[in-house]
mmCIF file of C-alpha atoms and ligand atoms in Angstrom:
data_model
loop_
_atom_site.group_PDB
_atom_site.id
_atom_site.type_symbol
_atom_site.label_atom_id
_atom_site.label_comp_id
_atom_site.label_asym_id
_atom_site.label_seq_id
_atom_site.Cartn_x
_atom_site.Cartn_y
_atom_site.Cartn_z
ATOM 1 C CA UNK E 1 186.279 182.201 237.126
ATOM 2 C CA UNK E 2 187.921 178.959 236.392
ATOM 3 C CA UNK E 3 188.005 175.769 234.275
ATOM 4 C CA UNK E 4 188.865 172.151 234.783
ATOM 5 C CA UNK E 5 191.182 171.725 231.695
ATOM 6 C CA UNK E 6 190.869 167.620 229.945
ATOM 7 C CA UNK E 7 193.849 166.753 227.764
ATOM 8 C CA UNK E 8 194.197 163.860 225.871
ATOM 9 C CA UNK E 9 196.197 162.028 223.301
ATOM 10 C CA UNK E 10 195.158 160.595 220.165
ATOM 11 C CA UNK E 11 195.666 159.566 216.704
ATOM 12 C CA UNK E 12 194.200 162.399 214.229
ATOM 13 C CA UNK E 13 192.198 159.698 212.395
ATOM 14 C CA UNK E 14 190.228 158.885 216.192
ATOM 15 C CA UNK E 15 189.502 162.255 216.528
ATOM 16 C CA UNK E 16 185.703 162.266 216.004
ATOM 17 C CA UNK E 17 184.124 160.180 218.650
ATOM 18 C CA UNK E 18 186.066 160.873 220.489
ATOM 19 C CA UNK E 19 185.602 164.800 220.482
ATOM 20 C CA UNK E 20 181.620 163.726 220.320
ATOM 21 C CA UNK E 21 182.086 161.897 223.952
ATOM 22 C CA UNK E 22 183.945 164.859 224.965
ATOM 23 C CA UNK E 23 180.670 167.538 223.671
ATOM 24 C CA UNK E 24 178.423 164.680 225.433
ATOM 25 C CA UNK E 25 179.668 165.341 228.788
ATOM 26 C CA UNK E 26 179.551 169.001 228.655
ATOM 27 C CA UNK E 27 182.864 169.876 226.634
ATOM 28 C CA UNK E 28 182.957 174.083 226.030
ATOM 29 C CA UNK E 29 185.629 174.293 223.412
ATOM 30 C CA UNK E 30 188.147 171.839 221.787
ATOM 31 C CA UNK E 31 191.331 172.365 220.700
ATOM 32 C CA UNK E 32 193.715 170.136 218.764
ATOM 33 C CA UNK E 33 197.138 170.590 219.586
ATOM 34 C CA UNK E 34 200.863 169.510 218.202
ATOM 35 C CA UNK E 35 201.570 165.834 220.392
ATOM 36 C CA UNK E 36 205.111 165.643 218.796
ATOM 37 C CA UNK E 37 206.055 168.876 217.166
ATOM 38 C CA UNK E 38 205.693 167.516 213.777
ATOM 39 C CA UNK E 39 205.430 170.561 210.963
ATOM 40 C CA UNK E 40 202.739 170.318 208.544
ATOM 41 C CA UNK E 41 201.698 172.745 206.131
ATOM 42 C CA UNK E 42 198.739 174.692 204.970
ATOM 43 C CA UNK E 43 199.523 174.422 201.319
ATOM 44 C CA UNK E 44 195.594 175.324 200.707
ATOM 45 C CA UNK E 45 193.942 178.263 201.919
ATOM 46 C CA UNK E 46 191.214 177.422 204.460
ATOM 47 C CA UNK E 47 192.479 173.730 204.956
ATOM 48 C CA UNK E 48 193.272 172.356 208.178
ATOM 49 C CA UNK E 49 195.728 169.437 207.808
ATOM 50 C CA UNK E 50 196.209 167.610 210.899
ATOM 51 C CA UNK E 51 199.312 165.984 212.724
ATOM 52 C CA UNK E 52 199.322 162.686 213.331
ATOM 53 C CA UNK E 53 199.340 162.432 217.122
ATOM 54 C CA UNK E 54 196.842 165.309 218.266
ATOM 55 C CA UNK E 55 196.650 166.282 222.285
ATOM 56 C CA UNK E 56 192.619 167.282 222.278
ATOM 57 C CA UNK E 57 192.216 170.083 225.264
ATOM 58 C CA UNK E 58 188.975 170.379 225.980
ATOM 59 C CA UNK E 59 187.902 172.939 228.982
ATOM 60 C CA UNK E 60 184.647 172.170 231.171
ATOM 61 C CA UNK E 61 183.279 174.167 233.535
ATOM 62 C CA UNK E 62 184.781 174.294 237.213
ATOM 63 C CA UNK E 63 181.933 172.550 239.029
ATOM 64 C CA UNK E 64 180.983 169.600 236.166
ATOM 65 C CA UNK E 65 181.623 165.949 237.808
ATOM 66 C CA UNK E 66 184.036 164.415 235.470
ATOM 67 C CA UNK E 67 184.010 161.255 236.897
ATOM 68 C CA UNK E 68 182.000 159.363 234.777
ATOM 69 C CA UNK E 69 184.117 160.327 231.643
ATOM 70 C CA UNK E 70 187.170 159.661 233.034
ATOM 71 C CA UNK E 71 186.091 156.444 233.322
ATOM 72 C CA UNK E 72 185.496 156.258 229.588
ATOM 73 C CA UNK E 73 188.436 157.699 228.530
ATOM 74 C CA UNK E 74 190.262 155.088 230.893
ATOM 75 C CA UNK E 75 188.758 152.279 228.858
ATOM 76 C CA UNK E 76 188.812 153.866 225.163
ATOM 77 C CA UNK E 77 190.482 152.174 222.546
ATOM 78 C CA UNK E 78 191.284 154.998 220.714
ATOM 79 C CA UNK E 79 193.618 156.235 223.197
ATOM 80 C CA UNK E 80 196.739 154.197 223.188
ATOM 81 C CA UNK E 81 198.720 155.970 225.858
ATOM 82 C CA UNK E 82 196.191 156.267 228.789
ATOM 83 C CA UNK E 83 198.813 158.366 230.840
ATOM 84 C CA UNK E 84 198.161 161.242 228.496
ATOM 85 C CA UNK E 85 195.155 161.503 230.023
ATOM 86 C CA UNK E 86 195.507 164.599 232.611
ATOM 87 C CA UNK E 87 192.614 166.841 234.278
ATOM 88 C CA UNK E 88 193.470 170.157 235.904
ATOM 89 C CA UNK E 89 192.547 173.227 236.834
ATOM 90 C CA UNK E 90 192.885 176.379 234.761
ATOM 91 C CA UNK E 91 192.466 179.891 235.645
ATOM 92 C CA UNK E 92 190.428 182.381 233.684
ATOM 93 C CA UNK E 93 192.429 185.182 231.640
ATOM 94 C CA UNK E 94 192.072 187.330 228.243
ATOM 95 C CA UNK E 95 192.868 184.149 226.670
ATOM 96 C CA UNK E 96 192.600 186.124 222.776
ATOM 97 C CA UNK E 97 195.408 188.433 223.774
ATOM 98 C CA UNK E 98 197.333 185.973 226.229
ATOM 99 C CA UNK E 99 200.249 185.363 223.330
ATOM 100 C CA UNK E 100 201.158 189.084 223.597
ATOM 101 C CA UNK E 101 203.129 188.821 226.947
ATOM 102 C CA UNK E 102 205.517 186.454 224.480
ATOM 103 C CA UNK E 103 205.840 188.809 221.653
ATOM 104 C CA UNK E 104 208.958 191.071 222.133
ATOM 105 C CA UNK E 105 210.765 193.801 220.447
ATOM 106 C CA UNK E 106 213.695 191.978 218.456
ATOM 107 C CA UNK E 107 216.488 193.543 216.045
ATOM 108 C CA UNK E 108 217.697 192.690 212.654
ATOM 109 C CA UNK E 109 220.653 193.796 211.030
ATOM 110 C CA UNK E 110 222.191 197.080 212.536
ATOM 111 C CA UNK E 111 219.038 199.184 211.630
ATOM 112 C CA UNK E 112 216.015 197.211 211.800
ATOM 113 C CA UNK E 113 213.477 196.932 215.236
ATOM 114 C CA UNK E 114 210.498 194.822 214.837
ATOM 115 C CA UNK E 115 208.241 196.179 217.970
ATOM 116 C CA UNK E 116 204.990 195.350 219.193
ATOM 117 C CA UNK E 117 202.576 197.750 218.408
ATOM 118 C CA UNK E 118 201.382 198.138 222.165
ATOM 119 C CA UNK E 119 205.080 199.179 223.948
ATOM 120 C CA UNK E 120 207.742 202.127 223.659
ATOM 121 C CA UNK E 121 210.301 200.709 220.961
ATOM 122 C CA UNK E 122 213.850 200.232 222.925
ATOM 123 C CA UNK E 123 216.029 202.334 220.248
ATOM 124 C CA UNK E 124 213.686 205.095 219.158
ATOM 125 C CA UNK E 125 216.016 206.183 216.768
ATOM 126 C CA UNK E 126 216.178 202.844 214.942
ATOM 127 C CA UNK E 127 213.947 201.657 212.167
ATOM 128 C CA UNK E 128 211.580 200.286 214.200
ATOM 129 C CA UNK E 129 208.517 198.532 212.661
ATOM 130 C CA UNK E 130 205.557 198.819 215.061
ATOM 131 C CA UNK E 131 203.288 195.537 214.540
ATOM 132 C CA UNK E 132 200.642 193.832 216.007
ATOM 133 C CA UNK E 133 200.531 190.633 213.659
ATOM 134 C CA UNK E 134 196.827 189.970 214.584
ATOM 135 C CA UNK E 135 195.473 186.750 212.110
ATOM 136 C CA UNK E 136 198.028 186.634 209.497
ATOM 137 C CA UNK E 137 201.386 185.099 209.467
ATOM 138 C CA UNK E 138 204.477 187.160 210.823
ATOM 139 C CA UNK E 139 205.448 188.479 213.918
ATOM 140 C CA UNK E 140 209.855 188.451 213.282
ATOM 141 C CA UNK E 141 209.864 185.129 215.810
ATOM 142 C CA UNK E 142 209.915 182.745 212.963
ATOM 143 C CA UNK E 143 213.471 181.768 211.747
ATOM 144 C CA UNK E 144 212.209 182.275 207.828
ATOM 145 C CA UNK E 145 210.899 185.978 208.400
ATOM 146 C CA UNK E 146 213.707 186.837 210.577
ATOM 147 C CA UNK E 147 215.865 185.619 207.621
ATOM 148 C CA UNK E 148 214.379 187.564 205.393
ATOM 149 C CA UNK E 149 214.091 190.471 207.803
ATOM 150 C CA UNK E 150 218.309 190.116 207.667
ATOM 151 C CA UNK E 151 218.519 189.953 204.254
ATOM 152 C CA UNK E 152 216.422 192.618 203.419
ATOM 153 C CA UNK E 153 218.234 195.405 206.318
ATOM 154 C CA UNK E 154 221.448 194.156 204.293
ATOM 155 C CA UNK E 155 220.811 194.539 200.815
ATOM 156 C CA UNK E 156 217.940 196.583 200.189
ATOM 157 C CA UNK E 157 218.943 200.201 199.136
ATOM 158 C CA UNK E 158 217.340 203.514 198.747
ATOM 159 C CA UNK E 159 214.866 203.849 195.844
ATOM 160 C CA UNK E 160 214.239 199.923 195.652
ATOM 161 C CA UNK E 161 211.056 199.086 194.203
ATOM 162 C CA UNK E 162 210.444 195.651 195.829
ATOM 163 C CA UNK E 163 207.534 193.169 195.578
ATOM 164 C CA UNK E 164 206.416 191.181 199.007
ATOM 165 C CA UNK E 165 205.062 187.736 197.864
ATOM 166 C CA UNK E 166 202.705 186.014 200.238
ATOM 167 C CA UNK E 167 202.854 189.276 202.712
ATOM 168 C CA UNK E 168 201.275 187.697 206.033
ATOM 169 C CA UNK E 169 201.170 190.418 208.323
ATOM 170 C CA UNK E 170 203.068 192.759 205.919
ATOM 171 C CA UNK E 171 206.182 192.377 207.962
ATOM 172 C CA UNK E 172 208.770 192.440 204.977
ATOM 173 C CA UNK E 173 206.660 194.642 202.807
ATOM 174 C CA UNK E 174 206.529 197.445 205.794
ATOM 175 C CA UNK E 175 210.313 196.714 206.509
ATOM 176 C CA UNK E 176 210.814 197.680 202.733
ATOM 177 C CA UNK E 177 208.983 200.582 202.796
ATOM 178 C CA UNK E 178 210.630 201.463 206.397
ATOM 179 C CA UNK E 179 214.070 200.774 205.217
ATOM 180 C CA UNK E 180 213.667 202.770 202.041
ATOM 181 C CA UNK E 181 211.769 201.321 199.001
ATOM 182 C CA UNK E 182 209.753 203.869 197.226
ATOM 183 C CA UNK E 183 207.220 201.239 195.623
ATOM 184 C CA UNK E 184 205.888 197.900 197.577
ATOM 185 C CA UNK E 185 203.670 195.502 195.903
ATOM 186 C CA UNK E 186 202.341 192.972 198.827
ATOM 187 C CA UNK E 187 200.469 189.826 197.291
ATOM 188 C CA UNK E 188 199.111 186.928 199.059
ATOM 189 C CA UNK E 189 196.344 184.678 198.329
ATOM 190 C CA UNK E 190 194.508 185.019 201.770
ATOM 191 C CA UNK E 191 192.661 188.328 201.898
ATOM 192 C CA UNK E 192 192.897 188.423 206.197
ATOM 193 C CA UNK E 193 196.852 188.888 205.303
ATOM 194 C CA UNK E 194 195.732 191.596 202.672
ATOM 195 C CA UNK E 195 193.755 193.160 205.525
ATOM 196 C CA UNK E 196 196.243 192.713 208.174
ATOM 197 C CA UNK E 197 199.656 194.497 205.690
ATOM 198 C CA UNK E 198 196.934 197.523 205.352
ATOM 199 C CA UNK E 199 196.138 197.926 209.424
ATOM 200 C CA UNK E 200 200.065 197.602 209.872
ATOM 201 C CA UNK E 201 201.066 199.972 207.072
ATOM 202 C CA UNK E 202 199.002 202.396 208.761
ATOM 203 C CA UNK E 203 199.904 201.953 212.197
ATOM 204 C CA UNK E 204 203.668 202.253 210.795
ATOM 205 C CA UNK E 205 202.560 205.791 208.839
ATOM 206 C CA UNK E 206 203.175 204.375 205.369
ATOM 207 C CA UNK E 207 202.736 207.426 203.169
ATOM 208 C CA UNK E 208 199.426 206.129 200.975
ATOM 209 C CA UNK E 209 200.770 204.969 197.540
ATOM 210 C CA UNK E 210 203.802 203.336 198.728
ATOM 211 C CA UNK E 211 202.574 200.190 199.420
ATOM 212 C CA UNK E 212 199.877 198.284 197.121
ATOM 213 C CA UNK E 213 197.957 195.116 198.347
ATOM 214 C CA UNK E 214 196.694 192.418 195.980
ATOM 215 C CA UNK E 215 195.297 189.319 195.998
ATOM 216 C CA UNK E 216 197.207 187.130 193.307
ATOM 217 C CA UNK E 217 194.363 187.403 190.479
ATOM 218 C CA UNK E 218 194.279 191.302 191.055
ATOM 219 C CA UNK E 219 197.845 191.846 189.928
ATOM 220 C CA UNK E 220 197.786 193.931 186.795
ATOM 221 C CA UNK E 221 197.878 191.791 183.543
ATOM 222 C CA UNK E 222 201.330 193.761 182.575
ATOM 223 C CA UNK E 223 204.430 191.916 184.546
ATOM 224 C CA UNK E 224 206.700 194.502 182.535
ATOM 225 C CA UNK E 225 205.100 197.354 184.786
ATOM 226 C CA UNK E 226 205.601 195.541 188.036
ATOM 227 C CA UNK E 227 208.923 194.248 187.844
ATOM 228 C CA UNK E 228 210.898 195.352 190.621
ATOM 229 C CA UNK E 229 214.765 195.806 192.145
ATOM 230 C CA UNK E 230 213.689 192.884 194.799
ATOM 231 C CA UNK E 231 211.283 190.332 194.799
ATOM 232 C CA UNK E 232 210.790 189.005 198.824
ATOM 233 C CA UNK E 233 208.922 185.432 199.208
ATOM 234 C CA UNK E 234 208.566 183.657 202.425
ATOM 235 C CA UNK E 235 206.149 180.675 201.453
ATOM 236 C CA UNK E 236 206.550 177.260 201.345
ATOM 237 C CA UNK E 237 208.402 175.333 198.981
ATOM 238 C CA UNK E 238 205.454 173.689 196.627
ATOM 239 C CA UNK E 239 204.589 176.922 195.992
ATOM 240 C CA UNK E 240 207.809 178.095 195.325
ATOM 241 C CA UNK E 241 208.789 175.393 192.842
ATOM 242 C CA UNK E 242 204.702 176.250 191.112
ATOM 243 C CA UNK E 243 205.429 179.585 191.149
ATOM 244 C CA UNK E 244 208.754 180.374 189.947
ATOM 245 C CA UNK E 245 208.461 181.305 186.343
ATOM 246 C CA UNK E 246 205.549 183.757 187.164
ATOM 247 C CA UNK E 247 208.282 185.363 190.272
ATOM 248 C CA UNK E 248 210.835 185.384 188.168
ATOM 249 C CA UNK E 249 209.244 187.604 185.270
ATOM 250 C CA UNK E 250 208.607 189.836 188.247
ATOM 251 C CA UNK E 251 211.939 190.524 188.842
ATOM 252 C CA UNK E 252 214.404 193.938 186.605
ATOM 253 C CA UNK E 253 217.444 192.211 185.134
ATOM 254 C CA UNK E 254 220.197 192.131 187.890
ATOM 255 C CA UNK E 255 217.532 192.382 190.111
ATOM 256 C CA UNK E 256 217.401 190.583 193.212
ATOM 257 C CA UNK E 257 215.071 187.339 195.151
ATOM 258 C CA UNK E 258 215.107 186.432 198.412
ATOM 259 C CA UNK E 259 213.292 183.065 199.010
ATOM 260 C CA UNK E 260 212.784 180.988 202.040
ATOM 261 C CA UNK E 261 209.547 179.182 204.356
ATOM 262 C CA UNK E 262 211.341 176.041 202.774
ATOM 263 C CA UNK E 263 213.085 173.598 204.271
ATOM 264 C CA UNK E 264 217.025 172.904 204.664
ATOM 265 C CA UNK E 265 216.294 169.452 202.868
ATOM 266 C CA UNK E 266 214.289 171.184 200.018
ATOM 267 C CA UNK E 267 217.371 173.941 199.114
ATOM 268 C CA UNK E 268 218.605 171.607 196.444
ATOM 269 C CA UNK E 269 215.791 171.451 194.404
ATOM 270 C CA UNK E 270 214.934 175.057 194.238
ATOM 271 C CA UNK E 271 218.191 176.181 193.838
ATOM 272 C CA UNK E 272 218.643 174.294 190.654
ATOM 273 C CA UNK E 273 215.472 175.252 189.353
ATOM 274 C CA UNK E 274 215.807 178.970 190.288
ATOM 275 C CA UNK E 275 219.250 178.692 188.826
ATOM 276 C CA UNK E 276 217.404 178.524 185.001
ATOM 277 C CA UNK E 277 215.888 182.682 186.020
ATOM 278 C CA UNK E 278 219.095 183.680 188.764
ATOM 279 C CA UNK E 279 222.730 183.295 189.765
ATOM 280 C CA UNK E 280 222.099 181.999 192.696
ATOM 281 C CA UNK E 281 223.963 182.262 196.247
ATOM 282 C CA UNK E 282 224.640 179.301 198.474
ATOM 283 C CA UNK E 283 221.489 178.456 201.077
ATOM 284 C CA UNK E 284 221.619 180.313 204.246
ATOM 285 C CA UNK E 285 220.396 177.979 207.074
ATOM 286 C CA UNK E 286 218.485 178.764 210.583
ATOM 287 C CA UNK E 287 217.150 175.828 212.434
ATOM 288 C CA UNK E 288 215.565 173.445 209.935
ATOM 289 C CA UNK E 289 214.963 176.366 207.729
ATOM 290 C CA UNK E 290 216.803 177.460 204.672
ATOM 291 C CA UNK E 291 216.993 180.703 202.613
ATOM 292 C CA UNK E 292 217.880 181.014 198.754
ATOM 293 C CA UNK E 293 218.968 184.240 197.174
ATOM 294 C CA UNK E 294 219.827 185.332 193.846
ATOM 295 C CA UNK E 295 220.602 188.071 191.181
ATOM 296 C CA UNK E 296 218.727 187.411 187.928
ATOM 297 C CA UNK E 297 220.651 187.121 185.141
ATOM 298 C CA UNK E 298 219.299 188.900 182.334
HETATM 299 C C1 SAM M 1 204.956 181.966 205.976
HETATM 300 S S1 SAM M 1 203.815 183.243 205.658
HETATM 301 C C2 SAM M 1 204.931 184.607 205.443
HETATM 302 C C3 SAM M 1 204.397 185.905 205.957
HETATM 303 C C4 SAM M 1 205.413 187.045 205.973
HETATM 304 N N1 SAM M 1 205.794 187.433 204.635
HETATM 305 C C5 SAM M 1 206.655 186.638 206.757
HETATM 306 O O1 SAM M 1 207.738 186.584 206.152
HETATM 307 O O2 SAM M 1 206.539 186.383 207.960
HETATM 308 C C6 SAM M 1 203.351 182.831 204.019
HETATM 309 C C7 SAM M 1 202.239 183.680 203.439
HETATM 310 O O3 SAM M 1 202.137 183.357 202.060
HETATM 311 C C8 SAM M 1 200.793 183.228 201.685
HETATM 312 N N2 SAM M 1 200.768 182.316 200.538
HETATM 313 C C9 SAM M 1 200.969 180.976 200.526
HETATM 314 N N3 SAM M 1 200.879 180.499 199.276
HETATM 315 C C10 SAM M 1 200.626 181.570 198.467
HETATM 316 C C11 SAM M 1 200.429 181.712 197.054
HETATM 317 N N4 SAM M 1 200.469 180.668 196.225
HETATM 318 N N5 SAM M 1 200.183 182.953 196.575
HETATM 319 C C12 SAM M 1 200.146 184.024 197.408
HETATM 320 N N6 SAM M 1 200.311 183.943 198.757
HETATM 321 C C13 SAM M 1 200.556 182.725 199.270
HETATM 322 C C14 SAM M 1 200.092 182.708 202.925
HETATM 323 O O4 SAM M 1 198.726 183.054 202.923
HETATM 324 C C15 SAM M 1 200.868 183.412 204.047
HETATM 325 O O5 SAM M 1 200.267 184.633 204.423
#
């Protein structure tokens, strides 16, 4: 089977009539894609904030005459740059599990393997973390996990009790348990990611126990009780900066945090306000990323 594929670009305030026009002549699906690789952030759950050039793909089926839409399009004035109109033809394929052929088995550190769940790990007798990242955040490809992936491999030791905030896919959480912690508390405010760190602590034989999944409002009332040797938090920096009292109360006395999903640009900032909780190291930097680390002080 196959599909003639429509893409066009447009400014994300246009969008609507012009994804109506697109549903009028027979439109199947519509998907809004990055025009100019700008970042933008979910900062709340379920939101979907928009860039501000959008490419709308929109698939058809093979035999629908396009001809009179085209037309349209040619004319619309919400499309400023009529040669981003293009029509072609697309092949049919298992489009949900088409990303998989992309994710590979990378290392971290000397010890650590991240591994997709679905092939033979290259260094069997590595720690390799088997994962299959399904809806939540964190497959190892993104500079800020694979920072924290690094940091952790490095400086985590034997007996750690460490706590994973804003887990994703349980990536660090399982790497923690993998590369020796005894206790992992996994928090993050999106319960798919709570879902997701449980299906990967099993595939990765977890003993039961050693890692606990919450939702931010189900962490026990008593902070003294869950402070831990590490606390791991790869989210973005607003949160971060909200947040950092509540982390840092979370965290023994010459206890370690690892920070990063912020920016290179926003390393200032947190690093003087983390310094009021933590003596903290210089920013580590990979791509436009940054990652803070600390020991806290008392
Ligand atoms: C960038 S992902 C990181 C996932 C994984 N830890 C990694 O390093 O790849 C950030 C995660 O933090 C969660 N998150 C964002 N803000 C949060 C908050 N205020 N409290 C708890 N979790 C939060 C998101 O739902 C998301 O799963």
């Amino acid at each position: 089977m196959a599909w003639q594929q429509l893409r066009v670009q447009v400014r994300s305030d246009q969008i609507e009539p012009l994804e109506q026009l697109l549903l009028d002549y027979g439109g199947l699906s519509i998907s809004y894609l990055d025009a100019e690789d700008q970042p933008v952030f979910q900062s709340v759950p379920g939101s979907t904030p928009l860039w501000d050039l959008v490419d709308l793909v929109c698939l058809f089926e093979k035999e629908k005459n396009l001809d009179g839409l085209l037309f349209l399009l040619q004319q619309h004035p919400a499309i400023e740059d009529k040669e981003s109109l293009t029509l072609e033809t697309l092949e049919d394929q298992a489009w949900e599990r088409s990303w998989m052929s992309d994710f590979k088995a990378m290392q971290f550190g000397e010890r650590l393997w991240v591994c997709p769940s679905w092939q033979e790990p290259p260094e069997p007798s590595a720690v390799n973390l088997m994962l299959d990242p399904g809806l939540a955040f964190g497959s190892g490809s993104h500079a800020t996990t694979s920072m924290c992936l690094q940091w952790l491999e490095k400086n985590i030791r034997n007996d750690n009790t460490v706590i994973d905030y804003g887990c994703g896919s349980g990536i660090l959480a399982i790497a923690a348990a993998l590369l020796g912690a005894t206790r992992v508390i996994a928090v993050d405010n999106d319960p798919q990611a709570i879902t997701a760190t449980i299906e990967n602590a099993k595939r990765n034989n977890i003993r039961k126990g050693v890692i606990e999944t919450y939702l931010p409002d189900q962490l026990p009332d008593d902070r003294a009780a869950l402070r831990s040797d590490i606390l791991i938090a790869n989210i973005l920096a607003e949160p971060l900066m909200q947040l950092a009292e509540d982390l840092s109360h979370l965290v023994k006395p010459k206890g370690h945090i690892a920070l990063s999903g912020l920016l290179a640009e926003q390393a200032d900032e947190l690093l003087e306000h983390y310094g009021s909780w933590f003596e903290m190291d210089e920013a580590v930097l990979s791509e436009e990323w940054a990652r803070l680390s600390g020991i806290r002080l008392n």
